[in-house]
Tab-separated table of C-alpha atoms in Angstrom:
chain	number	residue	atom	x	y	z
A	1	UNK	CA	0.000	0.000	0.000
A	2	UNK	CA	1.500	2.994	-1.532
A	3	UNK	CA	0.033	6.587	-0.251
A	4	UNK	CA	1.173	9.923	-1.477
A	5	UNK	CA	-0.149	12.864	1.585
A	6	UNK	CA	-0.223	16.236	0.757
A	7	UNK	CA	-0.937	19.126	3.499
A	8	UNK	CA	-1.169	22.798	2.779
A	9	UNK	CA	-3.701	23.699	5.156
A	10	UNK	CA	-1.534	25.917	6.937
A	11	UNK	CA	1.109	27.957	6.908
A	12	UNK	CA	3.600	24.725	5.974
A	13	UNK	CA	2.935	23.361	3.046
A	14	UNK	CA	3.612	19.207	3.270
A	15	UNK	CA	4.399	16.116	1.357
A	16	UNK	CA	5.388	12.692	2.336
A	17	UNK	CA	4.960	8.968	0.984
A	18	UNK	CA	4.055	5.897	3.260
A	19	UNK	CA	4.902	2.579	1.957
A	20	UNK	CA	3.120	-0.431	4.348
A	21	UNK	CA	3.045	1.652	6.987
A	22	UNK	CA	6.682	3.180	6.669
A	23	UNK	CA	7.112	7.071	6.007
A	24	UNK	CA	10.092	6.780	3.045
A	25	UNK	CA	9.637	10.646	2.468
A	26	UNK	CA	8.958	13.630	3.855
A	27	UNK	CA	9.049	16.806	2.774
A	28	UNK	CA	8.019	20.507	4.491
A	29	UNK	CA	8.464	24.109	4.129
A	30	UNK	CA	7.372	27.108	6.633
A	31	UNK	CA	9.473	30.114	5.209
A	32	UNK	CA	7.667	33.027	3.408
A	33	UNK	CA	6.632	31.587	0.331
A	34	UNK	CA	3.018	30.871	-0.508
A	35	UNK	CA	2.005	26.959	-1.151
A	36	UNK	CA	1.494	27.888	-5.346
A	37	UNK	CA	5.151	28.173	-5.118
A	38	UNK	CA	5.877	25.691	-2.785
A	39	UNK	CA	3.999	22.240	-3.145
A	40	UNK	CA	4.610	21.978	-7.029
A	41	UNK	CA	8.166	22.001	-6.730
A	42	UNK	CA	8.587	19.861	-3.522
A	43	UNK	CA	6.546	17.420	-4.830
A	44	UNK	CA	8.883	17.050	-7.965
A	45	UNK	CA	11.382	16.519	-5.692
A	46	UNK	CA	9.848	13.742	-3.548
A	47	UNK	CA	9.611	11.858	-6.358
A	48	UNK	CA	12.920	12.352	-7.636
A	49	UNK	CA	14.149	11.585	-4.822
A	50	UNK	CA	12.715	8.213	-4.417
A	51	UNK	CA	12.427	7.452	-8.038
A	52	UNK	CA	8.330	7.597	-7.447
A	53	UNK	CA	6.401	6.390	-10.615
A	54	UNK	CA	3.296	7.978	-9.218
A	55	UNK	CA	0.987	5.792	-11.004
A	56	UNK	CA	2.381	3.175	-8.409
A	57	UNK	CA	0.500	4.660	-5.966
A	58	UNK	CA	-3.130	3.737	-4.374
A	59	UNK	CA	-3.924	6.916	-3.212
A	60	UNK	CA	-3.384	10.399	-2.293
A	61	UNK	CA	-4.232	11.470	0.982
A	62	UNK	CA	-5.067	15.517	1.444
A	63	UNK	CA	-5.483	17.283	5.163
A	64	UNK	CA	-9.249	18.375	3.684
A	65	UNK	CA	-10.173	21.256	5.799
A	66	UNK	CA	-10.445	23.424	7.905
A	67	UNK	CA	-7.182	25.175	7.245
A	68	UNK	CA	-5.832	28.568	5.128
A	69	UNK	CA	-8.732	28.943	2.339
A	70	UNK	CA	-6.140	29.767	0.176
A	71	UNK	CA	-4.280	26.828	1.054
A	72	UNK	CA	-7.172	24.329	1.274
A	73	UNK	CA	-7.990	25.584	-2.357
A	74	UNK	CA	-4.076	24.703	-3.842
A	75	UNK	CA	-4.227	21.331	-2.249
A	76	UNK	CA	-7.365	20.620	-3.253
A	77	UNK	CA	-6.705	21.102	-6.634
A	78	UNK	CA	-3.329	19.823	-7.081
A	79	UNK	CA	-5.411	16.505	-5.255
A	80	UNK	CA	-7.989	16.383	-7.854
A	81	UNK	CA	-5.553	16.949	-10.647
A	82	UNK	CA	-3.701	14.501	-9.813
A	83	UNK	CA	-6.500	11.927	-8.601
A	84	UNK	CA	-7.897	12.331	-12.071
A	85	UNK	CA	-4.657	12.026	-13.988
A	86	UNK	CA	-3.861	9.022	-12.366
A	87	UNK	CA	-7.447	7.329	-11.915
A	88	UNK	CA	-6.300	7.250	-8.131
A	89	UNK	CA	-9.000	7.898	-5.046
A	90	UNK	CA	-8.360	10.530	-2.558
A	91	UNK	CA	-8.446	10.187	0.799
A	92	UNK	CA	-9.806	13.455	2.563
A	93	UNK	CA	-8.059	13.533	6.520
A	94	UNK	CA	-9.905	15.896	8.409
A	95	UNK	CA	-7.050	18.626	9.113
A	96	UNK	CA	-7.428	18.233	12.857
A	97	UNK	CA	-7.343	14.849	12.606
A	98	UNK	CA	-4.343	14.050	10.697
A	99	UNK	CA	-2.591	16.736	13.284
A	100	UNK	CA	-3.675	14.483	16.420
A	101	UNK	CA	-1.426	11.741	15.362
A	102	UNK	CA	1.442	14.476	16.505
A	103	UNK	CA	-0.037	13.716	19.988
A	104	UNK	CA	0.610	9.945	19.528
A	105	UNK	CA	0.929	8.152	22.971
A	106	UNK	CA	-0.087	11.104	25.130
A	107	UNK	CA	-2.046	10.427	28.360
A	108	UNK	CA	-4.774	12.768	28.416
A	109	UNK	CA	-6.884	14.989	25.811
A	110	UNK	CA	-5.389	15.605	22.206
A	111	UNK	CA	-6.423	19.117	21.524
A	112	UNK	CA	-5.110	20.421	17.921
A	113	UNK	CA	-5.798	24.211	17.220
A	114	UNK	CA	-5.775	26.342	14.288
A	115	UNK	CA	-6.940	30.144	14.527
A	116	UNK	CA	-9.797	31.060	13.117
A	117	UNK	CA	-9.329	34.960	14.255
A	118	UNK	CA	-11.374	37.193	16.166
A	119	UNK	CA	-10.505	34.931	19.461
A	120	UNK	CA	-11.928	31.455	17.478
A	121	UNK	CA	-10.114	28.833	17.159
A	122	UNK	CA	-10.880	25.370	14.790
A	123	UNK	CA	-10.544	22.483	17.543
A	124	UNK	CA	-10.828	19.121	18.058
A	125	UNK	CA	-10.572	16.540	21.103
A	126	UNK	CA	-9.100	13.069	20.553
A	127	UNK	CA	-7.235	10.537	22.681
A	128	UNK	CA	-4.892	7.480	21.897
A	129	UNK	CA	-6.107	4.186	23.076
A	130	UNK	CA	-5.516	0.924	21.789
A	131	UNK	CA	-2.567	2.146	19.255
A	132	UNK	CA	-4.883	4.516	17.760
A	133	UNK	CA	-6.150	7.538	17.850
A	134	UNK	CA	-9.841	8.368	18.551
A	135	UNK	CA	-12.422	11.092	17.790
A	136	UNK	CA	-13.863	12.473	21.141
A	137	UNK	CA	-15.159	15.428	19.832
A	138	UNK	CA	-15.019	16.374	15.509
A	139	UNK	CA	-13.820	19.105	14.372
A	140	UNK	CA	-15.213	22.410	15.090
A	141	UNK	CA	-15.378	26.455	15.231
A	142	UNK	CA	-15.347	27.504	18.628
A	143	UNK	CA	-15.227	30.363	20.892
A	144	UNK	CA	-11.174	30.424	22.844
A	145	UNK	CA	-13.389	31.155	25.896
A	146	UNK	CA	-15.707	28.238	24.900
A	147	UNK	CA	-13.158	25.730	24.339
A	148	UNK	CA	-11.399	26.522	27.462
A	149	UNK	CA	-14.554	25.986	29.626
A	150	UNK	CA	-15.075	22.762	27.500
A	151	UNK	CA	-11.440	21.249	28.621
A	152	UNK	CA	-11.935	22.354	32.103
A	153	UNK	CA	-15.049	20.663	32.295
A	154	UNK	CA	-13.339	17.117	31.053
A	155	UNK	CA	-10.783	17.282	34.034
A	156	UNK	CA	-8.026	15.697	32.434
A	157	UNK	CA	-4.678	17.057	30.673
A	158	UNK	CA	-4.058	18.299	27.893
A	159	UNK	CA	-1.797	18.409	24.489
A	160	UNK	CA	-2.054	21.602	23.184
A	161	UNK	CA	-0.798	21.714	19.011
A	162	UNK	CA	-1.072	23.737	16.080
A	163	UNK	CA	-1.052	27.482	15.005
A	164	UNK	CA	-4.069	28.053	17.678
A	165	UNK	CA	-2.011	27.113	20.534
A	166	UNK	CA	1.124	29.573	19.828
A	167	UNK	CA	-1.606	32.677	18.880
A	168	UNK	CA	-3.554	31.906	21.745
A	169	UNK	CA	-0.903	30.608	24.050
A	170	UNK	CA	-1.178	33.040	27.054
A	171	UNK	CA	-4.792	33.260	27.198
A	172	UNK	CA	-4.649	29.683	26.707
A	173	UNK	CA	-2.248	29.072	29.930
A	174	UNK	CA	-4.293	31.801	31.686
A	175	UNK	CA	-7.776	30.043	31.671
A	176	UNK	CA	-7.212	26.516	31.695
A	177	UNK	CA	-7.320	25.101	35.442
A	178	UNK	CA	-6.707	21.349	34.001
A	179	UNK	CA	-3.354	20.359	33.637
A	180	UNK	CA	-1.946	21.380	30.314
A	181	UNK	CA	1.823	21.434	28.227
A	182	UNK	CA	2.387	22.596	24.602
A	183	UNK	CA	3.691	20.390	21.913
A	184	UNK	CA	7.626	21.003	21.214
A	185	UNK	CA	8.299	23.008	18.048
A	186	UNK	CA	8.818	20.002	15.842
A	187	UNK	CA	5.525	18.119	16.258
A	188	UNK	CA	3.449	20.991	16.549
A	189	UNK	CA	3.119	22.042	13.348
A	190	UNK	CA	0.567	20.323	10.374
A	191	UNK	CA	2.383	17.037	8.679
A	192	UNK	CA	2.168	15.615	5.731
A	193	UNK	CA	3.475	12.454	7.119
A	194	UNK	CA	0.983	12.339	9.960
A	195	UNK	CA	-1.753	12.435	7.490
A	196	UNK	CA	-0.396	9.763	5.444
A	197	UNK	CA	-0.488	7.424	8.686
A	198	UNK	CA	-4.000	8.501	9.464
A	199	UNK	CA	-5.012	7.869	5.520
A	200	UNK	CA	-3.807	4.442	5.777
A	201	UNK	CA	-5.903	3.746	8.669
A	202	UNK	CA	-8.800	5.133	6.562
A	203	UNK	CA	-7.662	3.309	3.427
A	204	UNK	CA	-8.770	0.445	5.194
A	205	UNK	CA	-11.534	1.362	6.604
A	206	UNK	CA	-12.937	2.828	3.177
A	207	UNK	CA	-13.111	6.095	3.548
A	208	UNK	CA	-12.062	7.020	-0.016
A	209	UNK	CA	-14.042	9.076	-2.400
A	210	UNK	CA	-13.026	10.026	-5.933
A	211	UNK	CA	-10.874	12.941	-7.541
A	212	UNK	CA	-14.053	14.322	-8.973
A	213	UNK	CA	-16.284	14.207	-5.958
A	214	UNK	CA	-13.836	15.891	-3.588
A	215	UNK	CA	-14.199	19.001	-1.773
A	216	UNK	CA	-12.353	21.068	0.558
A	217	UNK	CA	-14.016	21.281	4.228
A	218	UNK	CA	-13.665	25.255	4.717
A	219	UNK	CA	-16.215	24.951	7.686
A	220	UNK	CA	-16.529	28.988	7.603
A	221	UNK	CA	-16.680	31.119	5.484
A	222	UNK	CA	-13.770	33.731	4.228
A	223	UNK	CA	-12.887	36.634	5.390
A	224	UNK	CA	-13.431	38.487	1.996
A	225	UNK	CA	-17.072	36.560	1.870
A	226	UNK	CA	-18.206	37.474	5.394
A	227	UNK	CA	-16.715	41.475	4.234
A	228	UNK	CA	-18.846	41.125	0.921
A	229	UNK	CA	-22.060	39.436	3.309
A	230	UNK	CA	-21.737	42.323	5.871
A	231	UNK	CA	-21.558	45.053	2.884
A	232	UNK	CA	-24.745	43.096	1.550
A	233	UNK	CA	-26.410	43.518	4.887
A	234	UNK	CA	-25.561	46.850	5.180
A	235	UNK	CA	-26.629	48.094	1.893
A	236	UNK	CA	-29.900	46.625	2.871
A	237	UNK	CA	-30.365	47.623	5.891
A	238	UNK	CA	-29.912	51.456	4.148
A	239	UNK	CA	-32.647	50.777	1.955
A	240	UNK	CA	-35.114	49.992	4.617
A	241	UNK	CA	-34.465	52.783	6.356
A	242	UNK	CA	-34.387	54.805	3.517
């Protein structure tokens, strides 16, 4: 079982390959350049490489949403594009998801974040048991206040990871009364290679749809649409009054 993962949900844009459960490459970049002019290239180079003949593969696993619109949007369609060139499936990870399996063999509450501005964050609670890691609570938009109240209320510790957790950090450690730590650096970040691990697991399980039927998972809407809804609103609000 071949899987090529891509991630470009966030700021670092991701690629790896798992072979029968083994990572044999992997591939990131976080410096100033946006994913158009990052995942292109680095993929090229994966597969040089390794000498990848990517019709070998049997899928190609994407972190789906929620994430950078922008970014959901490149790897979305470099997915499809390739999914249909290849007559491959794709294998859409749930963004927080595939970032849990940085919190593999923690004792306690897996809590990925990614900000979703204005003091919301994009969380998620999961837990390893059994070599695995489970969904206690999907993916969501919540309030920081709201989440914080929602982890004090389980009790137990927590792994704190992603973008959410360094923006939100202090009013993070402020309000939580449970017993918390922050991923290191290396594992806190969005990985390609985490969501090819979690893709295999779903591989398996069947959760595979086709190039053609996949879609990002924005979750929200963008900043430019909720602008253009509020100018909408406005204007008729305007009218009414007028």
């Amino acid at each position: 079982m071949k899987i090529l993962a891509l991630d470009s949900s966030g700021m670092t844009a991701a690629v790896a390959v798992a072979e029968n459960e083994k990572i044999i490459a992997s591939y990131s970049v976080n410096y100033k350049k946006t994913h158009s002019q990052t995942l292109l290239p680095m993929l090229e180079e994966v597969t040089k490489m390794i000498s990848l003949d990517l019709a070998s593969i049997d899928a190609i696993a994407l972190a789906a949403g929620p994430g950078s619109f922008t970014g959901l949007r490149i790897g979305g369609a470099t997915a499809k594009g390739l999914g249909l060139a290849l007559d491959k499936p794709i294998i859409a990870v749930p963004t927080l998801e595939g970032l849990a399996w940085n919190g593999w063999g923690f004792d306690g509450v897996i809590c990925p974040l990614l900000d979703a501005r204005a003091n919301r964050v994009y969380a998620g609670f999961y837990a390893y048991r059994d070599e695995d890691i489970k969904v206690e609570m999907n993916q969501k938009i919540l309030g920081l206040d709201e989440l914080i109240g929602l982890l004090n209320e389980k009790g137990e510790k927590v792994l704190l990871l992603g973008d959410g957790s360094e923006v939100y950090r202090k009013k993070l450690a402020s309000g939580l009364t449970v017993p918390f730590v922050f991923q290191v650096p290396q594992m806190r970040a969005q990985s390609a290679a985490a969501v090819a691990v979690c893709a295999l697991k779903y591989l398996r399980e069947g959760k595979a749809c086709t190039a053609d039927s996949f879609v990002p998972d924005y979750m929200s809407l963008s900043q430019a649409e909720r602008e253009r809804n509020a100018r909408l609103k406005g204007a008729a609000n305007e009218s009414v009054s007028g």
